Backbone as CSV, one residue per row, in Angstrom:
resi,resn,N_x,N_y,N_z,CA_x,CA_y,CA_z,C_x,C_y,C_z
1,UNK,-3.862,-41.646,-9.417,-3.663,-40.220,-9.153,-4.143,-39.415,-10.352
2,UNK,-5.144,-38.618,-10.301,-5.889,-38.181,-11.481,-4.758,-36.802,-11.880
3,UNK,-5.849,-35.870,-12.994,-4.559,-35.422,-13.370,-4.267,-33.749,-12.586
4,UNK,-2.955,-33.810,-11.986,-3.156,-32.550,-10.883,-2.114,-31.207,-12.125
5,UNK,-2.462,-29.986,-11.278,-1.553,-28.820,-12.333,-0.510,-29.636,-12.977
6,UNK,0.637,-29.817,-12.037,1.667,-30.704,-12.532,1.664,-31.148,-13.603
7,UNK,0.868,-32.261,-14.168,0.414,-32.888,-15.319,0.494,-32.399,-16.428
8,UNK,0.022,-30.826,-16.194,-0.469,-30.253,-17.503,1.141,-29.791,-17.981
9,UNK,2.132,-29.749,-17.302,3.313,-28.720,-17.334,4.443,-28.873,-18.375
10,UNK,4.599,-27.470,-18.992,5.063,-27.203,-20.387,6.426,-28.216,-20.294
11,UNK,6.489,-29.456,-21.290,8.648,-29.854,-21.549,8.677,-29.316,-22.785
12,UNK,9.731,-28.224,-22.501,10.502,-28.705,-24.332,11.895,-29.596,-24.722
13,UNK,11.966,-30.138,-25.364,12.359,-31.275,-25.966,13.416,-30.842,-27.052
14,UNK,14.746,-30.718,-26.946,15.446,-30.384,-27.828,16.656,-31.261,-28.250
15,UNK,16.787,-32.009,-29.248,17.601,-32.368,-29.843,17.764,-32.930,-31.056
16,UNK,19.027,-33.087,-31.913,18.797,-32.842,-33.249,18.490,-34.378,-33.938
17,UNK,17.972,-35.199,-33.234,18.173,-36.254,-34.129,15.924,-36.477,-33.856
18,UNK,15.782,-36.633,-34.833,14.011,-36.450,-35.068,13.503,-37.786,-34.209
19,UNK,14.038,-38.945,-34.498,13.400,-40.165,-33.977,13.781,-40.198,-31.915
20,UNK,14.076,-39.145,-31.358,14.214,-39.446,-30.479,12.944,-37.786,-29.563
21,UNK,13.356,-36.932,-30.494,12.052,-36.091,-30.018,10.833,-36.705,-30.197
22,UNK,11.039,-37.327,-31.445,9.771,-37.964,-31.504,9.191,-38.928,-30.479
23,UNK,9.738,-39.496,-30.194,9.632,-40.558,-28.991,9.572,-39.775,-27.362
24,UNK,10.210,-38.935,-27.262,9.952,-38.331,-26.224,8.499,-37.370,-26.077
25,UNK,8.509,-36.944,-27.509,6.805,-36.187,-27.318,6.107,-37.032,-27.352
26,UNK,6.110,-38.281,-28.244,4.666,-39.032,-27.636,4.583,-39.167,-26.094
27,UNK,5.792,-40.251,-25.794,5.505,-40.582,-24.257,5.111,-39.210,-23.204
28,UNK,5.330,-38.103,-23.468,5.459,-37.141,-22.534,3.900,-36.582,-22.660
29,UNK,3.649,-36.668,-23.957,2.196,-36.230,-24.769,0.957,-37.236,-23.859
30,UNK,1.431,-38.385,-24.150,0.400,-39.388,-23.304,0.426,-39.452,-21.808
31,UNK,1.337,-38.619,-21.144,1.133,-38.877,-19.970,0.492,-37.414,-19.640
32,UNK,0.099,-36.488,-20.465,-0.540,-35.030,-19.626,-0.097,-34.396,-20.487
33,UNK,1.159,-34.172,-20.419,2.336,-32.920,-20.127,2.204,-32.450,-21.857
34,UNK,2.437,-31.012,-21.628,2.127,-30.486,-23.627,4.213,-30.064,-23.588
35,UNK,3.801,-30.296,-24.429,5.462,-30.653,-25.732,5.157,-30.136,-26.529
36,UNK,6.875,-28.555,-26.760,7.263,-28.280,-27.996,8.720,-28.979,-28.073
37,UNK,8.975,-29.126,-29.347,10.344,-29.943,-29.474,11.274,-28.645,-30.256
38,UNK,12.579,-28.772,-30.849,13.274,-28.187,-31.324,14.557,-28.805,-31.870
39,UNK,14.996,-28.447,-33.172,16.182,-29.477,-33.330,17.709,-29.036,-33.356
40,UNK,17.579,-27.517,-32.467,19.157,-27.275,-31.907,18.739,-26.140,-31.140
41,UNK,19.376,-25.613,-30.560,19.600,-24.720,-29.782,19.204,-23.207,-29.802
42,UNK,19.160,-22.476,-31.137,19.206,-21.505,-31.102,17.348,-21.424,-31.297
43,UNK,17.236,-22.289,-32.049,15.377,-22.419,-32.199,14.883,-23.070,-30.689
44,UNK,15.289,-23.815,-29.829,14.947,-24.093,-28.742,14.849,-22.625,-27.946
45,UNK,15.625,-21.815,-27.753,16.194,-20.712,-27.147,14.781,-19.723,-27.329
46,UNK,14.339,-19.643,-28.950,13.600,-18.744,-29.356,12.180,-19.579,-28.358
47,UNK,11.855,-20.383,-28.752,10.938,-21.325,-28.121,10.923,-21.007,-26.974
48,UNK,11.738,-21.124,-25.974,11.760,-21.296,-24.591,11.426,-19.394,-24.104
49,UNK,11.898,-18.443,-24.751,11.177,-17.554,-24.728,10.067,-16.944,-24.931
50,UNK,8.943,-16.893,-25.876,8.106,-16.810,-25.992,6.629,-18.033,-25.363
51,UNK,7.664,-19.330,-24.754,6.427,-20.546,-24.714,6.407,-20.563,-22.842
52,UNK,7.792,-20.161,-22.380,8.401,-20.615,-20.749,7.816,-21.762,-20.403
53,UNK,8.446,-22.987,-20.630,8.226,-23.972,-20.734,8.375,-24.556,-19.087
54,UNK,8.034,-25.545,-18.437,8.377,-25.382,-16.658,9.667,-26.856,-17.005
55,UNK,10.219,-26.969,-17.903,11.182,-28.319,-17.698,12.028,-28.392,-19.167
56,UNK,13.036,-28.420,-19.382,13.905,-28.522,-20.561,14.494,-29.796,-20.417
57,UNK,14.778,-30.470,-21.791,15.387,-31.500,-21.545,15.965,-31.316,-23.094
58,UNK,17.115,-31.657,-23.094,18.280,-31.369,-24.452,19.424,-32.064,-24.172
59,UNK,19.855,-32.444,-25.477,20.610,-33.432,-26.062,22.218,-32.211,-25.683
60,UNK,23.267,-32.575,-25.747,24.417,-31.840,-25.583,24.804,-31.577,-26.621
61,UNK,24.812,-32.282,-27.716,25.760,-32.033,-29.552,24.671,-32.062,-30.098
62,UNK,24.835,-30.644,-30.634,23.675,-30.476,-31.868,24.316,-29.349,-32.309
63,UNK,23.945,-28.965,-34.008,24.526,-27.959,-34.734,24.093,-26.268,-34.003
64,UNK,24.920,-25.428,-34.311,24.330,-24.227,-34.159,24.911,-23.891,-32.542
65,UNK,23.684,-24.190,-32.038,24.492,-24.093,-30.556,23.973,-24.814,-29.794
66,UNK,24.978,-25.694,-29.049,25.012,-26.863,-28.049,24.219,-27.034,-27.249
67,UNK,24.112,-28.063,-26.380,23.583,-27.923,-25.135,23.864,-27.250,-24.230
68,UNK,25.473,-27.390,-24.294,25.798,-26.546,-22.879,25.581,-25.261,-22.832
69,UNK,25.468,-24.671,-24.291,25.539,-22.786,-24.342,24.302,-22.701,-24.248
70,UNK,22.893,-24.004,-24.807,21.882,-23.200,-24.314,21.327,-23.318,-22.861
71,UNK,22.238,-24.771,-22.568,21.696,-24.083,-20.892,22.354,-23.385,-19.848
72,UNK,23.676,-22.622,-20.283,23.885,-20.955,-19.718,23.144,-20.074,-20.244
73,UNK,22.583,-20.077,-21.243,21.638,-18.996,-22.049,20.070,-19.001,-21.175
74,UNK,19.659,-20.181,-21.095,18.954,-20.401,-19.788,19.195,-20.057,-18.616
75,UNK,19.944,-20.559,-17.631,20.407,-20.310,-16.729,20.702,-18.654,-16.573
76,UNK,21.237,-18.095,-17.312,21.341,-16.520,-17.343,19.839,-15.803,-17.408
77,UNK,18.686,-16.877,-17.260,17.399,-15.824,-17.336,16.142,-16.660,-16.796
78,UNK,16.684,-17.773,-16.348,15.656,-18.694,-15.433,16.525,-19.789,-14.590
79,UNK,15.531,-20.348,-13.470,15.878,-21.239,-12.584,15.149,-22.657,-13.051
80,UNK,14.738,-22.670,-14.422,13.869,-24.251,-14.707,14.858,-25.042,-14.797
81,UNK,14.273,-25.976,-13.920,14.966,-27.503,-14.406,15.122,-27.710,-15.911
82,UNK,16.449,-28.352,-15.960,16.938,-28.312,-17.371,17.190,-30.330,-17.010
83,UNK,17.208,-31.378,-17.939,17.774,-32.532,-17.685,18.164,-32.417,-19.332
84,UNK,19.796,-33.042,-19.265,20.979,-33.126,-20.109,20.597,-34.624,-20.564
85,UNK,20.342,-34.924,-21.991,20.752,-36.473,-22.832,22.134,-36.229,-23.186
86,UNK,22.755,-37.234,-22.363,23.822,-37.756,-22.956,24.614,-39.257,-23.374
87,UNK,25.397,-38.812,-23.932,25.805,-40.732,-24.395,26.600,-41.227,-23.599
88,UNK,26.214,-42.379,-23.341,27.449,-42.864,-21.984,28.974,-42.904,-22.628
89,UNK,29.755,-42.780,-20.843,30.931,-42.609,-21.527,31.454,-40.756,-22.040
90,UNK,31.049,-40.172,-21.760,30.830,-38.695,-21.813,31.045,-37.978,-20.489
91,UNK,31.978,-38.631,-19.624,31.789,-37.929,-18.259,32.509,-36.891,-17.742
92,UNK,33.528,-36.402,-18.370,33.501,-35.190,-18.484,32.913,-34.036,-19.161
93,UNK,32.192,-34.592,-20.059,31.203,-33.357,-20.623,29.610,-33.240,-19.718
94,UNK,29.405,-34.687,-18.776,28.352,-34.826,-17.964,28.678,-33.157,-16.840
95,UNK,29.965,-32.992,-16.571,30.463,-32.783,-15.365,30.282,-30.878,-16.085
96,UNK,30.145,-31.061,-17.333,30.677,-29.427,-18.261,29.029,-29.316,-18.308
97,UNK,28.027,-30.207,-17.912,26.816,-29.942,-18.748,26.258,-29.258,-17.602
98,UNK,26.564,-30.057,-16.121,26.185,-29.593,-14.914,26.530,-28.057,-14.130
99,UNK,27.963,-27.910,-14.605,28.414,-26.273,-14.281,27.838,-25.599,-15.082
100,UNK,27.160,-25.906,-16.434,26.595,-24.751,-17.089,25.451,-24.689,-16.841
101,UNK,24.748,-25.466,-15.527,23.509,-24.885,-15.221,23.062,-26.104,-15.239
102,UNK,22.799,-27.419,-15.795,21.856,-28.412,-16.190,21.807,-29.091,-14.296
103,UNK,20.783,-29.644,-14.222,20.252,-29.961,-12.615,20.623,-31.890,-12.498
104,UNK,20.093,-32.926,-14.021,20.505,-34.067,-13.712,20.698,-33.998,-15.374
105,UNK,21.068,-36.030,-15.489,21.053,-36.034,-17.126,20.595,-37.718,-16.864
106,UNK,20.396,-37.790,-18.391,20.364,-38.917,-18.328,21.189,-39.707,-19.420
107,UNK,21.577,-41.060,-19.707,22.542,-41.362,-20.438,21.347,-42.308,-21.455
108,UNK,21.929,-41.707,-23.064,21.789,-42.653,-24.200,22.039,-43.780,-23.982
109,UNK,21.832,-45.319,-24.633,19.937,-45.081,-24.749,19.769,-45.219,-23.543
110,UNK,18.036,-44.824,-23.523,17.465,-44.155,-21.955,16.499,-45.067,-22.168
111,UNK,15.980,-45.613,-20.783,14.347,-46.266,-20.794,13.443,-45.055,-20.444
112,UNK,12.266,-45.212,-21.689,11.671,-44.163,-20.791,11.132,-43.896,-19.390
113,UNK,10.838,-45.222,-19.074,10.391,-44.927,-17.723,11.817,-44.094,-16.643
114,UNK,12.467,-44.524,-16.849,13.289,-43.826,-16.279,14.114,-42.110,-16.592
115,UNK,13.566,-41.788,-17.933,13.180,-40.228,-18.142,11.968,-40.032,-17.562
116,UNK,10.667,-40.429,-17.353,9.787,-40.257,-16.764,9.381,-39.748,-15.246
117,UNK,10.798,-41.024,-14.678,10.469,-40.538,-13.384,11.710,-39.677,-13.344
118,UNK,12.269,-39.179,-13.608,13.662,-37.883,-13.756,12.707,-36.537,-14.106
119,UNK,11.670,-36.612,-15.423,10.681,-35.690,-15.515,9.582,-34.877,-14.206
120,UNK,9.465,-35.914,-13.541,7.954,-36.265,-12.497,8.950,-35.618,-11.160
121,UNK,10.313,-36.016,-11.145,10.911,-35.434,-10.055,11.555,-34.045,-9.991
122,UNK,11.867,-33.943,-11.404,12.608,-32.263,-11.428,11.415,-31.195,-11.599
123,UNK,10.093,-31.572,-12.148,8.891,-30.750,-12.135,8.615,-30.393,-10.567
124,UNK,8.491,-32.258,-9.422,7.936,-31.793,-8.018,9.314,-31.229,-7.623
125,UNK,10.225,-30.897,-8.080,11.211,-30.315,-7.139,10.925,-28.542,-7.365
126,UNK,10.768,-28.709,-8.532,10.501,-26.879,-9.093,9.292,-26.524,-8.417
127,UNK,7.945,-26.926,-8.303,6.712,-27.098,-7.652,7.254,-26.272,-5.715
128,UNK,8.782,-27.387,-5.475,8.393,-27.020,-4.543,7.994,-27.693,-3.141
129,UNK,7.080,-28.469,-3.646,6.523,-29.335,-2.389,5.947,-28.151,-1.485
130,UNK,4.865,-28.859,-0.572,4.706,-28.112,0.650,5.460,-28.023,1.903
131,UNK,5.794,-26.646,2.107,6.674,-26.457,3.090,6.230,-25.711,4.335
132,UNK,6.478,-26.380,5.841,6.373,-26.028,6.717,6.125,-24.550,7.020
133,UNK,7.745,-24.222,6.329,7.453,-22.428,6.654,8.383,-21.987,5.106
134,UNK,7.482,-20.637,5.358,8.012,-19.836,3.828,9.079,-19.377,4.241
135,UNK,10.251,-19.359,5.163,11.644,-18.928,5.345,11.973,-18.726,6.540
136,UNK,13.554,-19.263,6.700,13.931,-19.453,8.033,15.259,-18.752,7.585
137,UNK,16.235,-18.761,9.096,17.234,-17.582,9.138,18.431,-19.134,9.974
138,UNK,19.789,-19.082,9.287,20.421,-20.048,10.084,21.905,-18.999,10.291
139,UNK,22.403,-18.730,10.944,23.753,-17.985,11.027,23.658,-17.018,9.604
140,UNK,24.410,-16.959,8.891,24.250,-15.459,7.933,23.909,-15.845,6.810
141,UNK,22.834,-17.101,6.522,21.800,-17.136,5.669,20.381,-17.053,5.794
142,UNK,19.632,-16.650,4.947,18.286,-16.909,5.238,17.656,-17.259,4.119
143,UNK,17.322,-18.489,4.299,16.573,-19.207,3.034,14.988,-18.897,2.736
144,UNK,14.400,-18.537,1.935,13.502,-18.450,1.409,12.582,-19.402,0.454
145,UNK,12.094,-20.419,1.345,11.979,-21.761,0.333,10.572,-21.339,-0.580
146,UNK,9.852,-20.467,-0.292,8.795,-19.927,-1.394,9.116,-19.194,-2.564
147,UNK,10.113,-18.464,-2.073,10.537,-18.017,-3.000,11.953,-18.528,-4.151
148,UNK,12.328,-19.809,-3.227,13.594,-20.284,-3.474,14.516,-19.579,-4.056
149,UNK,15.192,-18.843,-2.851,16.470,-17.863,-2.888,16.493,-18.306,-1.425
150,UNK,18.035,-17.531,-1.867,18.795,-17.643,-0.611,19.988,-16.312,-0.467
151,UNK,19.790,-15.877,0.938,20.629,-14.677,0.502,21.472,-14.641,2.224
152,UNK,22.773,-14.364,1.533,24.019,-14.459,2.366,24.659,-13.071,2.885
153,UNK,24.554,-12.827,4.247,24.936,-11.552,4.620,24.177,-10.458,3.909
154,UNK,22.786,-10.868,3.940,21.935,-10.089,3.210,21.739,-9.575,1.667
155,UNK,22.700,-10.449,0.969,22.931,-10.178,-0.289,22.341,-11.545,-0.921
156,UNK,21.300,-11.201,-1.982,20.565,-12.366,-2.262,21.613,-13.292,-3.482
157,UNK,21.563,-14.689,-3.233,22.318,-14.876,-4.515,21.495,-16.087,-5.319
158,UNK,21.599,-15.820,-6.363,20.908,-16.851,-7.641,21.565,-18.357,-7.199
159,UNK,20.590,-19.422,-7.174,20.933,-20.221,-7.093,20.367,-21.673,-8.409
160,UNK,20.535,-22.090,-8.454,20.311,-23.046,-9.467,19.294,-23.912,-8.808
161,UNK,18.036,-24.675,-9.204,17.077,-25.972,-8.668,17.591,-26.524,-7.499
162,UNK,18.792,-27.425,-8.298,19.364,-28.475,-7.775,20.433,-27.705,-6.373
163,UNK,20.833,-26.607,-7.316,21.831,-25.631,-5.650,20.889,-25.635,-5.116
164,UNK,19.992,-25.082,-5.060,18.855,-24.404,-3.662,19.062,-25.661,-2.595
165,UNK,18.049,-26.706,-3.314,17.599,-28.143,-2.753,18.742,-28.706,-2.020
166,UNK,20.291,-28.589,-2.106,21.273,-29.062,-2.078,21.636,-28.295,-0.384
167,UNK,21.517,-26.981,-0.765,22.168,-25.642,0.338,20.791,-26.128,1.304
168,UNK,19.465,-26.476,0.872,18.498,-26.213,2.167,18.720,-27.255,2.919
169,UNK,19.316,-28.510,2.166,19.541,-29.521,3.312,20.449,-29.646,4.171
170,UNK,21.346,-28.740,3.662,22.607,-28.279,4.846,21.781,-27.048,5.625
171,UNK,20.872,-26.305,5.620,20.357,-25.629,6.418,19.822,-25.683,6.914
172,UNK,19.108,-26.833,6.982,18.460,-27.909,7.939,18.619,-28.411,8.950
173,UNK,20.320,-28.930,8.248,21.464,-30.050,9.037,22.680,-29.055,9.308
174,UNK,22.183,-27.506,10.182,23.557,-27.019,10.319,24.436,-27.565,11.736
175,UNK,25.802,-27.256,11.087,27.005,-28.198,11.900,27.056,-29.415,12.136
176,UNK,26.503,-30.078,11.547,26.308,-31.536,11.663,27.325,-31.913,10.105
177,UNK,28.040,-32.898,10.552,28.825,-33.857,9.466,27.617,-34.535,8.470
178,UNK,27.311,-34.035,7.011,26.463,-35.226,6.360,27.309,-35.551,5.511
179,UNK,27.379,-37.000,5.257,27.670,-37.876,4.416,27.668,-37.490,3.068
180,UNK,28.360,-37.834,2.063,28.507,-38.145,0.608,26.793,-38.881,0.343
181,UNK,26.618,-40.108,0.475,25.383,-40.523,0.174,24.054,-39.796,0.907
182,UNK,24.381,-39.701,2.101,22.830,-38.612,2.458,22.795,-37.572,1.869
183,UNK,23.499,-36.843,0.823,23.646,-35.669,0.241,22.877,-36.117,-0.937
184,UNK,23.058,-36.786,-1.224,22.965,-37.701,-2.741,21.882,-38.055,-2.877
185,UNK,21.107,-38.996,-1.439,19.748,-39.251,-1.920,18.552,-38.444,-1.211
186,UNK,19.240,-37.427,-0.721,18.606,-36.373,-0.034,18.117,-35.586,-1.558
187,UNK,19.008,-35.155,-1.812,18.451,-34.497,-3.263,18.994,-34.999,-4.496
188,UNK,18.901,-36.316,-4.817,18.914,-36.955,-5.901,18.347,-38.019,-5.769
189,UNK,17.483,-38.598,-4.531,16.843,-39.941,-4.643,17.621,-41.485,-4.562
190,UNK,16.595,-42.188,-4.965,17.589,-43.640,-4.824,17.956,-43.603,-5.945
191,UNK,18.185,-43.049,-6.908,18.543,-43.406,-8.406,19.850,-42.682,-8.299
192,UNK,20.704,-42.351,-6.795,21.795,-41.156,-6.841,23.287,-42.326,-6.599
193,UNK,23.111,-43.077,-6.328,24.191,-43.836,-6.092,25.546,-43.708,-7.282
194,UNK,24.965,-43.508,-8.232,26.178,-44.205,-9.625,26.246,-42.385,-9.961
195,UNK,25.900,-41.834,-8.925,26.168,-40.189,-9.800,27.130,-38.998,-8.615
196,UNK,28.511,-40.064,-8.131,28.804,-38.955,-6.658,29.792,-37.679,-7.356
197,UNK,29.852,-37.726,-8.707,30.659,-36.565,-9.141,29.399,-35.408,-9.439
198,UNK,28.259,-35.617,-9.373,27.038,-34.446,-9.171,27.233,-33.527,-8.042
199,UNK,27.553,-34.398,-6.579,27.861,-33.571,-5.768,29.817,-33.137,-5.527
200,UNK,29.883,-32.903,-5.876,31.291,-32.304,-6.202,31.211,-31.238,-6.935
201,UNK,30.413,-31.590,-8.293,30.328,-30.074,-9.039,29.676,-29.345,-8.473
202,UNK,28.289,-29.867,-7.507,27.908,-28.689,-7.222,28.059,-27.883,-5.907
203,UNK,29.047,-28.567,-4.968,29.684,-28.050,-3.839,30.460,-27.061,-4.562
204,UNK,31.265,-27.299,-5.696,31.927,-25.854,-6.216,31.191,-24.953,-6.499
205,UNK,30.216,-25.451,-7.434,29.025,-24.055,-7.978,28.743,-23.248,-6.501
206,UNK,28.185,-24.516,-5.081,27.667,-23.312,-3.980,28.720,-22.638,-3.094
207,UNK,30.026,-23.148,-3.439,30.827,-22.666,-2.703,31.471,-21.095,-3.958
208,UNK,31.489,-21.006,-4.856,31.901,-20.246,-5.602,30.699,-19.149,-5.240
209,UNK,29.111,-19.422,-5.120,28.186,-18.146,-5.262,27.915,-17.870,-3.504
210,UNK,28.616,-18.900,-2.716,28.277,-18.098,-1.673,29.243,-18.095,-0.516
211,UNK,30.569,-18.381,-1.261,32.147,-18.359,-0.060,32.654,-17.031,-0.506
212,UNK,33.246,-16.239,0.836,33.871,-14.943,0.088,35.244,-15.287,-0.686
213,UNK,35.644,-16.784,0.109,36.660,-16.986,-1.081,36.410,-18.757,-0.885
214,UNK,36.065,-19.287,-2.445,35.828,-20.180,-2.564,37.131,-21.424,-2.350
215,UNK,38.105,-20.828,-2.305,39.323,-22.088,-2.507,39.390,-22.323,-1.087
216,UNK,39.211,-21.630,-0.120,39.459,-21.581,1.366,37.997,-21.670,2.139
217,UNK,36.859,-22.457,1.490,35.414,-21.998,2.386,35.460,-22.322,4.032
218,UNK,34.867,-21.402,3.790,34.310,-20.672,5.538,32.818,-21.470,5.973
219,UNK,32.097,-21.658,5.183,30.586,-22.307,5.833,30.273,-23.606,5.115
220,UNK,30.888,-23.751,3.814,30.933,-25.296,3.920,32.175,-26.040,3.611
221,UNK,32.016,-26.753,4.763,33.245,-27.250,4.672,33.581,-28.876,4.638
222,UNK,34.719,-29.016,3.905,34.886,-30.712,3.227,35.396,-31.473,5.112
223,UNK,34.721,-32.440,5.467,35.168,-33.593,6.093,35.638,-34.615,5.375
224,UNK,36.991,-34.465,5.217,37.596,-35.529,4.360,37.380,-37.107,4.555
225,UNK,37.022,-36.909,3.481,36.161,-39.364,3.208,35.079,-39.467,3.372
226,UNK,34.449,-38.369,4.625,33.173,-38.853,5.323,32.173,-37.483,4.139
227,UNK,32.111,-36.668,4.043,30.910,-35.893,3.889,31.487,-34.092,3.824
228,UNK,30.380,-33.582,4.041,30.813,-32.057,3.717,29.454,-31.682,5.479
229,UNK,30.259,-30.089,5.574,29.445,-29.585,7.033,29.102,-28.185,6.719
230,UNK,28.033,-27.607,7.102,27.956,-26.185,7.247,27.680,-25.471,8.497
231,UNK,28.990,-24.388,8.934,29.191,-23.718,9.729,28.284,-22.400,9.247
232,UNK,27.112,-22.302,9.109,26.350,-21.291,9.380,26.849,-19.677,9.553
233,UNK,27.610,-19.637,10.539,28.262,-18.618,11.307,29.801,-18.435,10.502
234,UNK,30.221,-19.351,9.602,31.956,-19.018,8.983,33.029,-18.983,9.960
C-alpha cells in the first residue's frame, strides 16, 4: 500500500521521559508520519497550537501539566484523536484519562506494533472512512457523518472521535438490543475484548451530552447483562 494522505499525518508525541519519545519518533518517522515531540504538557499544548497535529499521543504523569489537563485543554478546542500511555495497573486513572477526552490508551511497556496499529486506526477513524451518505435523521437525532456532529432536538452537541463512532452505531442499530461486545468491536476492533470499562465511560460521557437527564436516560438505554438500546424517539 504505497504512501496515501494518511501517511503523511501530523503525531505529536508527548511525554517526559526522552528514551521513549525517542523511540516513538523514529518508528512513527519511518513509517511516513512527521513527528513533533514534547516533554510535558504545557509545551505540548503550545505545539499542538500553532503545528494542529491530526493525532496526540501522551504519557499521563509528567511535570507541569498532566495528561489528563492537557487532554481537556484539547478537547475544549478540538475533536483529534488523542491515545493515553499508561502503566499497567493504573485503571482508574485509565478510566480519568478517558472522561477527560482521551479516545484509547495503551499500557507501558507497549510493542510498537501494537501502538502502530492503535495509530493507523484512530487516524482512519478521524479520516472518516467513506460513507454512504453525508447525514441521516433517526427519531430526534440527526447525524452528520461528514461533518461528524450530531445534533439532538436540533441542538448540535460536541461529541468526542470515539463518542461520535460509538452514538452512529446505535443510529444505525436503532431499537435493537446491542451487546456489550458488538459495541466494543464495532468501535474498538478485535483488540476490544480486555477493555469493557471503555464502554461504560463512554455511555456516561453520551448519555450526560445528550440525555435531558442523564441519571434517568430516555434514548439510551441499559439492558441489564445483555447490552445497551437506543430509543430514537425517548
Amino acid at each position: 500500500m504505497g504512501m496515501t494522505t494518511i501517511d503523511k499525518s501530523r503525531v505529536l508525541v508527548v511525554d517526559d521521559e526522552p528514551q521513549i519519545t525517542r523511540v516513538l519518533r523514529t518508528v512513527l518517522t519511518s513509517q511516513g508520519y512527521q513527528v513533533r515531540t514534547a516533554g510535558e504538557g504545557e509545551a505540548a499544548l503550545s505545539t499542538f497550537t500553532e503545528w494542529h497535529p491530526e493525532l496526540v499521543i501522551t504519557d499521563l504523569f509528567m511535570p507541569r501539566m498532566d495528561g489528563l489537563e492537557l487532554c481537556k485543554r484539547i478537547r475544549a478546542v478540538s475533536t483529534v484523536p488523542i491515545i493515553v500511555l499508561s502503566v499497567k495497573g493504573e485503571e482508574r486513572t485509565k478510566v480519568e484519562a478517558l472522561d477527560s477526552g482521551a479516545d484509547d490508551y495503551v499500557t507501558k511497556p507497549f510493542g510498537i506494533e501494537e501502538v502502530m496499529a492503535r495509530v493507523r486506526a484512530a487516524l482512519r477513524r478521524a479520516a472518516g472512512g467513506a460513507t454512504d451518505v453525508p447525514a441521516f435523521d433517526v427519531g430526534a437525532f440527526r447525524v452528520d457523518l461528514e461533518g461528524r456532529r450530531v445534533h439532538v432536538n436540533g441542538n448540535e452537541v460536541r461529541l468526542t472521535p470515539k463518542e461520535f463512532d460509538l452514538f452512529v452505531y446505535f443510529a444505525r442499530h436503532p431499537n435493537k438490543v446491542i451487546t456489550h461486545r458488538t459495541l466494543l468491536e464495532a468501535v474498538w476492533g478485535e483488540a476490544s475484548q480486555e477493555q469493557p470499562e471503555y464502554l461504560r465511560v463512554f455511555m456516561g460521557q453520551l448519555r450526560k451530552k445528550l440525555e435531558p437527564d442523564p441519571s434517568s436516560p430516555r434514548y439510551l438505554v441499559t439492558e441489564p447483562w445483555v447490552g445497551y438500546r437506543l430509543n430514537p424517539n425517548g
